[in-house]
Short mmCIF file of C-alpha atoms in Angstrom, two decimals:
data_model
loop_
_atom_site.label_atom_id
_atom_site.label_comp_id
_atom_site.label_asym_id
_atom_site.label_seq_id
_atom_site.Cartn_x
_atom_site.Cartn_y
_atom_site.Cartn_z
CA MET N 257 120.31 134.59 141.71
CA GLU N 258 119.50 131.20 139.24
CA LEU N 259 117.94 131.37 136.03
CA ARG N 260 115.16 129.10 137.83
CA GLN N 261 114.15 131.97 140.08
CA LEU N 262 114.15 134.21 137.45
CA ARG N 263 111.58 132.74 135.51
CA TYR N 264 109.78 132.20 138.83
CA PHE N 265 109.48 135.48 139.06
CA VAL N 266 108.72 136.03 135.84
CA ALA N 267 106.08 133.51 135.95
CA VAL N 268 104.64 135.51 139.42
CA ALA N 269 104.94 138.76 137.60
CA GLU N 270 102.64 137.85 134.77
CA GLU N 271 100.00 135.99 136.09
CA LEU N 272 99.74 137.82 139.60
CA HIS N 273 98.86 134.98 141.07
CA PHE N 274 101.21 132.16 143.08
CA GLY N 275 99.04 129.43 142.74
CA ARG N 276 98.80 130.29 138.43
CA ALA N 277 102.40 131.05 138.51
CA ALA N 278 103.07 127.75 140.08
CA ARG N 279 100.84 125.19 138.07
CA ARG N 280 102.85 127.50 134.91
CA VAL N 281 105.96 126.39 136.15
CA HIS N 282 105.48 123.09 137.69
CA ILE N 283 106.08 123.15 141.01
CA SER N 284 103.98 123.65 144.24
CA GLY N 285 103.14 127.00 145.37
CA PRO N 286 104.62 126.46 148.68
CA ALA N 287 108.21 126.17 147.19
CA LEU N 288 107.46 128.54 144.53
CA SER N 289 107.06 130.91 147.35
CA GLN N 290 110.58 129.78 148.99
CA GLN N 291 112.34 130.48 145.90
CA ILE N 292 110.86 133.97 145.72
CA ILE N 293 111.16 134.79 149.42
CA ALA N 294 115.05 133.58 148.20
CA LEU N 295 115.34 135.73 145.42
CA GLU N 296 114.06 138.94 147.26
CA ARG N 297 116.56 138.21 150.27
CA GLU N 298 119.92 138.17 147.54
CA LEU N 299 118.47 141.19 145.83
CA GLY N 300 118.11 142.76 149.10
CA ALA N 301 114.68 144.60 147.92
CA ASP N 302 110.40 142.76 148.15
CA LEU N 303 109.42 142.35 144.59
CA PHE N 304 105.45 141.48 145.49
CA VAL N 305 103.23 142.80 147.85
CA ARG N 306 101.11 140.09 148.94
CA ASP N 307 98.08 140.32 151.24
CA ARG N 308 95.44 138.01 151.17
CA ARG N 309 93.31 138.63 148.19
CA SER N 310 96.33 140.15 145.85
CA VAL N 311 99.65 139.68 144.64
CA ARG N 312 101.28 142.90 142.87
CA LEU N 313 104.21 144.04 141.96
CA THR N 314 106.26 146.66 144.23
CA GLU N 315 108.45 149.38 142.41
CA ALA N 316 111.67 147.45 143.01
CA GLY N 317 109.56 144.52 141.42
CA ARG N 318 108.35 146.76 138.63
CA THR N 319 111.98 147.83 137.61
CA PHE N 320 113.81 144.24 138.07
CA LEU N 321 110.75 142.57 135.51
CA PRO N 322 112.25 143.89 132.43
CA ASP N 323 115.85 142.67 133.45
CA ALA N 324 114.84 139.56 134.75
CA ARG N 325 113.29 139.07 130.95
CA ARG N 326 115.87 140.12 129.09
CA ILE N 327 118.58 137.99 130.92
CA LEU N 328 116.03 134.93 130.47
CA SER N 329 115.68 135.66 126.56
CA LEU N 330 119.83 135.76 126.09
CA ALA N 331 119.63 132.90 128.41
CA GLY N 332 117.29 130.97 125.63
CA ASP N 333 119.35 132.42 122.69
CA ALA N 334 122.21 131.27 123.95
CA LYS N 335 121.12 127.61 124.90
CA ALA N 336 119.49 127.14 120.99
CA ARG N 337 122.85 128.11 119.52
CA LEU N 338 125.03 125.64 122.02
CA GLN N 339 122.28 122.92 120.81
CA GLN N 340 122.82 123.85 116.99
CA ALA N 341 126.39 123.99 116.95
CA ALA N 342 125.54 120.57 118.41
CA ALA N 343 123.38 118.83 115.93
CA ARG N 344 125.68 120.66 113.29
CA SER N 345 128.93 118.63 114.80
CA ALA N 346 126.49 115.37 115.52
CA PRO N 347 127.42 113.37 112.59
CA VAL N 348 125.07 112.60 109.54
CA ARG N 349 124.77 108.70 108.90
CA LEU N 350 124.01 107.98 105.59
CA GLY N 351 122.96 104.69 104.03
CA TYR N 352 122.46 103.83 100.36
CA VAL N 353 121.74 100.52 98.38
CA SER N 354 124.53 100.43 95.94
CA TRP N 355 124.59 103.83 94.14
CA LEU N 356 127.10 105.97 95.59
CA PRO N 357 128.61 109.22 94.07
CA ASP N 358 132.54 108.77 94.31
CA ASP N 359 133.01 112.14 95.62
CA ILE N 360 129.94 112.24 98.26
CA THR N 361 132.00 113.13 101.07
CA ALA N 362 133.79 116.06 99.30
CA MET N 363 130.56 117.01 97.68
CA VAL N 364 128.78 117.95 101.10
CA GLY N 365 132.04 119.95 102.42
CA GLN N 366 131.58 121.71 105.53
CA ALA N 367 128.15 121.41 105.41
CA ALA N 368 127.99 118.18 107.54
CA ASP N 369 130.47 115.58 109.10
CA LEU N 370 128.80 112.51 107.03
CA ARG N 371 129.42 109.05 107.68
CA LEU N 372 128.34 106.26 105.30
CA ASP N 373 126.95 103.34 106.97
CA GLU N 374 128.63 100.08 106.42
CA TRP N 375 125.06 97.95 106.06
CA VAL N 376 124.34 98.07 102.25
CA LEU N 377 120.72 97.07 102.51
CA PRO N 378 117.85 96.71 100.17
CA SER N 379 116.05 99.90 99.19
CA HIS N 380 112.80 99.71 101.10
CA ALA N 381 114.90 98.36 104.32
CA GLN N 382 117.15 101.69 104.04
CA ALA N 383 113.81 103.82 103.73
CA ASP N 384 112.52 102.16 106.59
CA ARG N 385 115.79 102.66 108.80
CA VAL N 386 115.73 106.39 107.72
CA ALA N 387 112.28 106.27 108.79
CA GLU N 388 112.98 104.94 112.49
CA GLY N 389 115.82 107.05 112.94
CA THR N 390 118.82 104.55 112.73
CA LEU N 391 120.14 106.71 109.60
CA ASP N 392 119.90 110.27 109.05
CA ILE N 393 119.45 110.31 105.21
CA GLY N 394 119.66 107.30 102.59
CA LEU N 395 119.88 106.94 98.84
CA ALA N 396 117.36 104.56 97.58
CA TRP N 397 114.76 104.27 95.35
CA VAL N 398 111.05 104.63 97.10
CA THR N 399 107.69 104.94 95.99
CA ALA N 400 105.38 107.59 96.64
CA ALA N 401 103.42 105.71 98.33
CA GLN N 402 106.18 104.60 100.76
CA VAL N 403 107.19 107.90 101.06
CA ASP N 404 104.00 109.19 102.76
CA GLU N 405 103.13 105.44 104.49
CA ARG N 406 106.80 106.65 106.25
CA GLY N 407 107.08 110.11 106.83
CA LEU N 408 109.68 110.55 104.86
CA THR N 409 110.68 113.12 102.11
CA ALA N 410 112.49 112.13 98.76
CA HIS N 411 114.27 114.90 96.73
CA LEU N 412 115.53 113.50 93.35
CA LEU N 413 119.29 113.12 93.39
CA ARG N 414 119.61 110.98 89.88
CA THR N 415 117.72 109.75 87.30
CA GLU N 416 119.79 106.56 85.81
CA PRO N 417 119.06 105.26 82.30
CA LEU N 418 118.83 101.36 82.59
CA HIS N 419 120.95 99.24 79.92
CA ALA N 420 120.59 95.50 78.95
CA VAL N 421 123.35 93.09 78.73
CA VAL N 422 123.10 90.74 75.39
CA PRO N 423 125.00 87.86 73.94
CA GLY N 424 127.75 89.54 72.01
CA ALA N 425 129.77 92.64 71.64
CA SER N 426 128.75 95.91 73.10
CA SER N 427 126.61 98.55 70.96
CA SER N 428 125.70 101.96 71.07
CA GLU N 429 122.68 99.99 69.20
CA PRO N 430 119.65 100.21 70.87
CA VAL N 431 117.37 97.59 71.83
CA ALA N 432 113.68 97.46 71.98
CA ALA N 433 111.77 97.49 75.13
CA GLN N 434 109.96 95.06 74.28
CA ARG N 435 112.03 93.00 73.40
CA VAL N 436 114.32 92.56 76.24
CA SER N 437 113.61 90.10 79.00
CA VAL N 438 113.44 91.44 82.41
CA LEU N 439 114.79 89.11 85.45
CA VAL N 440 111.89 88.63 88.79
CA ASP N 441 113.55 86.88 91.87
CA ALA N 442 111.27 84.69 94.25
CA ASP N 443 113.56 86.72 97.30
CA GLU N 444 111.15 89.25 97.48
CA SER N 445 113.19 90.14 100.92
CA ALA N 446 116.02 91.03 98.81
CA TRP N 447 114.55 92.12 95.64
CA SER N 448 111.25 93.89 95.89
CA SER N 449 112.01 97.20 94.54
CA TRP N 450 113.62 95.38 91.73
CA ASN N 451 110.60 92.86 91.09
CA ARG N 452 108.04 95.60 91.39
CA TYR N 453 110.19 97.45 88.73
CA ALA N 454 110.36 95.05 86.31
CA LYS N 455 107.18 93.88 86.21
CA GLU N 456 105.31 96.82 85.80
CA PHE N 457 108.01 97.67 82.74
CA ALA N 458 107.58 94.49 80.91
CA ALA N 459 103.68 95.27 81.86
CA HIS N 460 104.15 98.68 80.08
CA THR N 461 106.35 97.76 77.35
CA GLY N 462 105.64 94.08 76.38
CA ALA N 463 109.14 92.95 77.87
CA ARG N 464 109.12 88.96 79.16
CA VAL N 465 109.32 88.31 82.59
CA VAL N 466 111.72 85.25 83.23
CA PRO N 467 110.87 84.00 87.17
CA ILE N 468 114.41 83.44 88.62
CA GLY N 469 115.27 81.91 92.96
CA ASP N 470 119.18 82.43 92.90
CA GLY N 471 119.57 85.85 93.61
CA GLY N 472 120.70 86.09 89.96
CA ILE N 473 119.70 89.72 89.63
CA THR N 474 123.45 90.84 89.72
CA GLY N 475 127.02 88.93 89.61
CA ASP N 476 128.31 85.71 88.17
CA ALA N 477 124.93 84.66 88.16
CA PHE N 478 123.24 87.49 85.89
CA TYR N 479 125.28 86.64 83.15
CA ALA N 480 124.62 83.06 83.48
CA HIS N 481 120.65 84.11 83.10
CA VAL N 482 121.98 86.21 80.32
CA ARG N 483 123.86 83.11 77.91
CA ARG N 484 120.66 81.05 79.15
CA ILE N 485 117.79 83.30 77.74
CA GLY N 486 120.16 84.02 74.81
CA THR N 487 118.76 87.68 74.22
CA ALA N 488 118.91 91.09 76.04
CA VAL N 489 118.13 90.80 79.30
CA LEU N 490 117.82 94.27 81.34
CA ALA N 491 120.39 94.75 84.12
CA SER N 492 119.43 96.38 87.38
CA PRO N 493 120.94 98.91 88.83
CA LYS N 494 122.61 97.43 91.28
CA ARG N 495 126.37 97.42 90.76
CA HIS N 496 127.98 94.06 89.12
CA THR N 497 130.92 93.09 91.05
CA ALA N 498 131.64 90.66 88.75
CA ALA N 499 133.53 91.43 85.54
CA LEU N 500 131.47 91.50 82.17
CA PRO N 501 132.21 88.35 80.48
CA PRO N 502 133.99 88.27 76.94
CA SER N 503 130.77 86.73 75.59
CA LEU N 504 128.45 89.75 76.53
CA GLY N 505 127.84 93.21 76.03
CA GLN N 506 125.66 96.11 76.74
CA ARG N 507 123.20 98.10 74.75
CA PRO N 508 121.17 101.07 75.70
CA VAL N 509 116.88 100.25 76.13
CA ALA N 510 114.63 102.49 73.66
CA GLU N 511 111.46 102.77 73.21
CA PRO N 512 111.03 104.11 75.76
CA VAL N 513 113.77 104.17 77.96
CA PRO N 514 113.57 102.48 81.15
CA VAL N 515 114.61 105.30 84.19
CA TRP N 516 115.42 104.55 87.69
CA THR N 517 115.25 107.36 90.08
CA TRP N 518 117.59 107.38 93.38
CA SER N 519 116.24 109.49 96.06
CA LEU N 520 117.70 111.56 98.60
CA LEU N 521 115.86 110.35 101.59
CA HIS N 522 115.26 111.97 105.42
CA ARG N 523 112.56 112.54 107.42
CA ARG N 524 109.50 115.19 106.86
CA ASP N 525 110.28 116.08 110.90
CA ASP N 526 114.14 116.00 110.58
CA ASP N 527 115.00 119.83 110.82
CA ARG N 528 118.47 119.52 112.39
CA ALA N 529 121.19 122.02 110.79
CA ALA N 530 123.34 119.11 109.99
CA VAL N 531 121.03 117.14 107.69
CA ARG N 532 119.47 120.33 106.27
CA GLY N 533 123.23 121.07 105.37
CA ALA N 534 123.70 117.77 103.74
CA VAL N 535 120.70 117.21 101.73
CA ASN N 536 121.20 120.87 100.02
CA ALA N 537 125.09 119.93 99.53
CA LEU N 538 124.09 117.69 98.00
CA LEU N 539 121.34 118.63 95.97
CA ALA N 540 123.48 121.51 94.20
CA VAL N 541 126.34 119.23 93.64
CA ALA N 542 123.50 117.01 91.71
CA ARG N 543 122.07 120.28 89.52
CA SER N 544 125.65 121.31 88.64
CA ARG N 545 125.89 118.01 87.17
CA GLY N 546 122.77 117.61 85.28
CA TRP N 547 122.20 114.17 87.43
CA PRO N 548 118.45 114.73 87.92
CA ALA N 549 117.64 114.82 84.19
CA PRO N 550 115.77 112.61 82.47
CA PRO N 551 116.75 111.08 78.56
CA ASP N 552 116.16 113.35 75.62
CA GLU N 553 114.54 110.54 74.16
CA PRO N 554 111.13 108.85 75.16
CA TRP N 555 111.75 107.16 78.65
CA TRP N 556 109.76 105.48 80.95
CA ALA N 557 109.19 104.99 84.99
CA PRO N 558 107.24 103.61 87.62
CA ALA N 559 103.50 105.01 87.58
CA ASP N 560 103.96 105.38 91.51
CA ASP N 561 107.47 107.11 91.48
CA PRO N 562 107.67 109.75 93.32
CA HIS N 563 109.56 112.62 90.98
CA LEU N 564 109.03 111.79 87.48
CA ARG N 565 105.25 111.81 86.44
#
């Protein structure tokens, strides 16, 4: 006795018509009749009374129907549990741009098998990869429009205040936002997210926009621009691989504080248990550490930020 035969029997019992039942289970009428006959032969009892005008259940068929439904239900439940277990055991692929918690694997714990992607790409590229399914979750900066266009869900994982790099020594004394310069790079393929942020910040605060074309948003080239400009320059959230030179320092920015939001992204229709587990675990740790909270001082974020409106 096979599960498919039980499905065929239940379909005929509910439709009381071989033609309709055949269409319901997507096989031909003769094939359905042959499978029912084979099932009756194996059970040693007729399940249906057939004539030219009607089909009805025999007493044996009426007795067997609840058992057949129960067997199919148990098989369906077992299959669903197996699929859920397989989904939990499959690795969850996470992509990021620059910031990544040091203990992110421990943060997820037993909720999912987290695998960090080797390609460290710009925010818009990581958002595209989550949308197309080559990543399961991502840490990136996105706008509300980008989230909607790509069918994503964005959870606020961290609000990062940005600082300025200045000629001279580091200090806790803030520099006013209107006295800060922002770099905008000609390479939109690499720096489109930062360029958009920097231009909106400058338009809001009166900060000076300095166009560049050498990718000097970070690294030694960035420090060279600070020395060349000779004033405070807003540092991007891109992590600097080069050490801060002795001739330069850091200062907070105020009036307002520029904040950069790190979104935890996943596809809106992705309901896999492992993905939900990883997302929920990361958000719980983030809340316990106070990462999503904005600064106490007046702060600024772009108008299309999906979180801080």
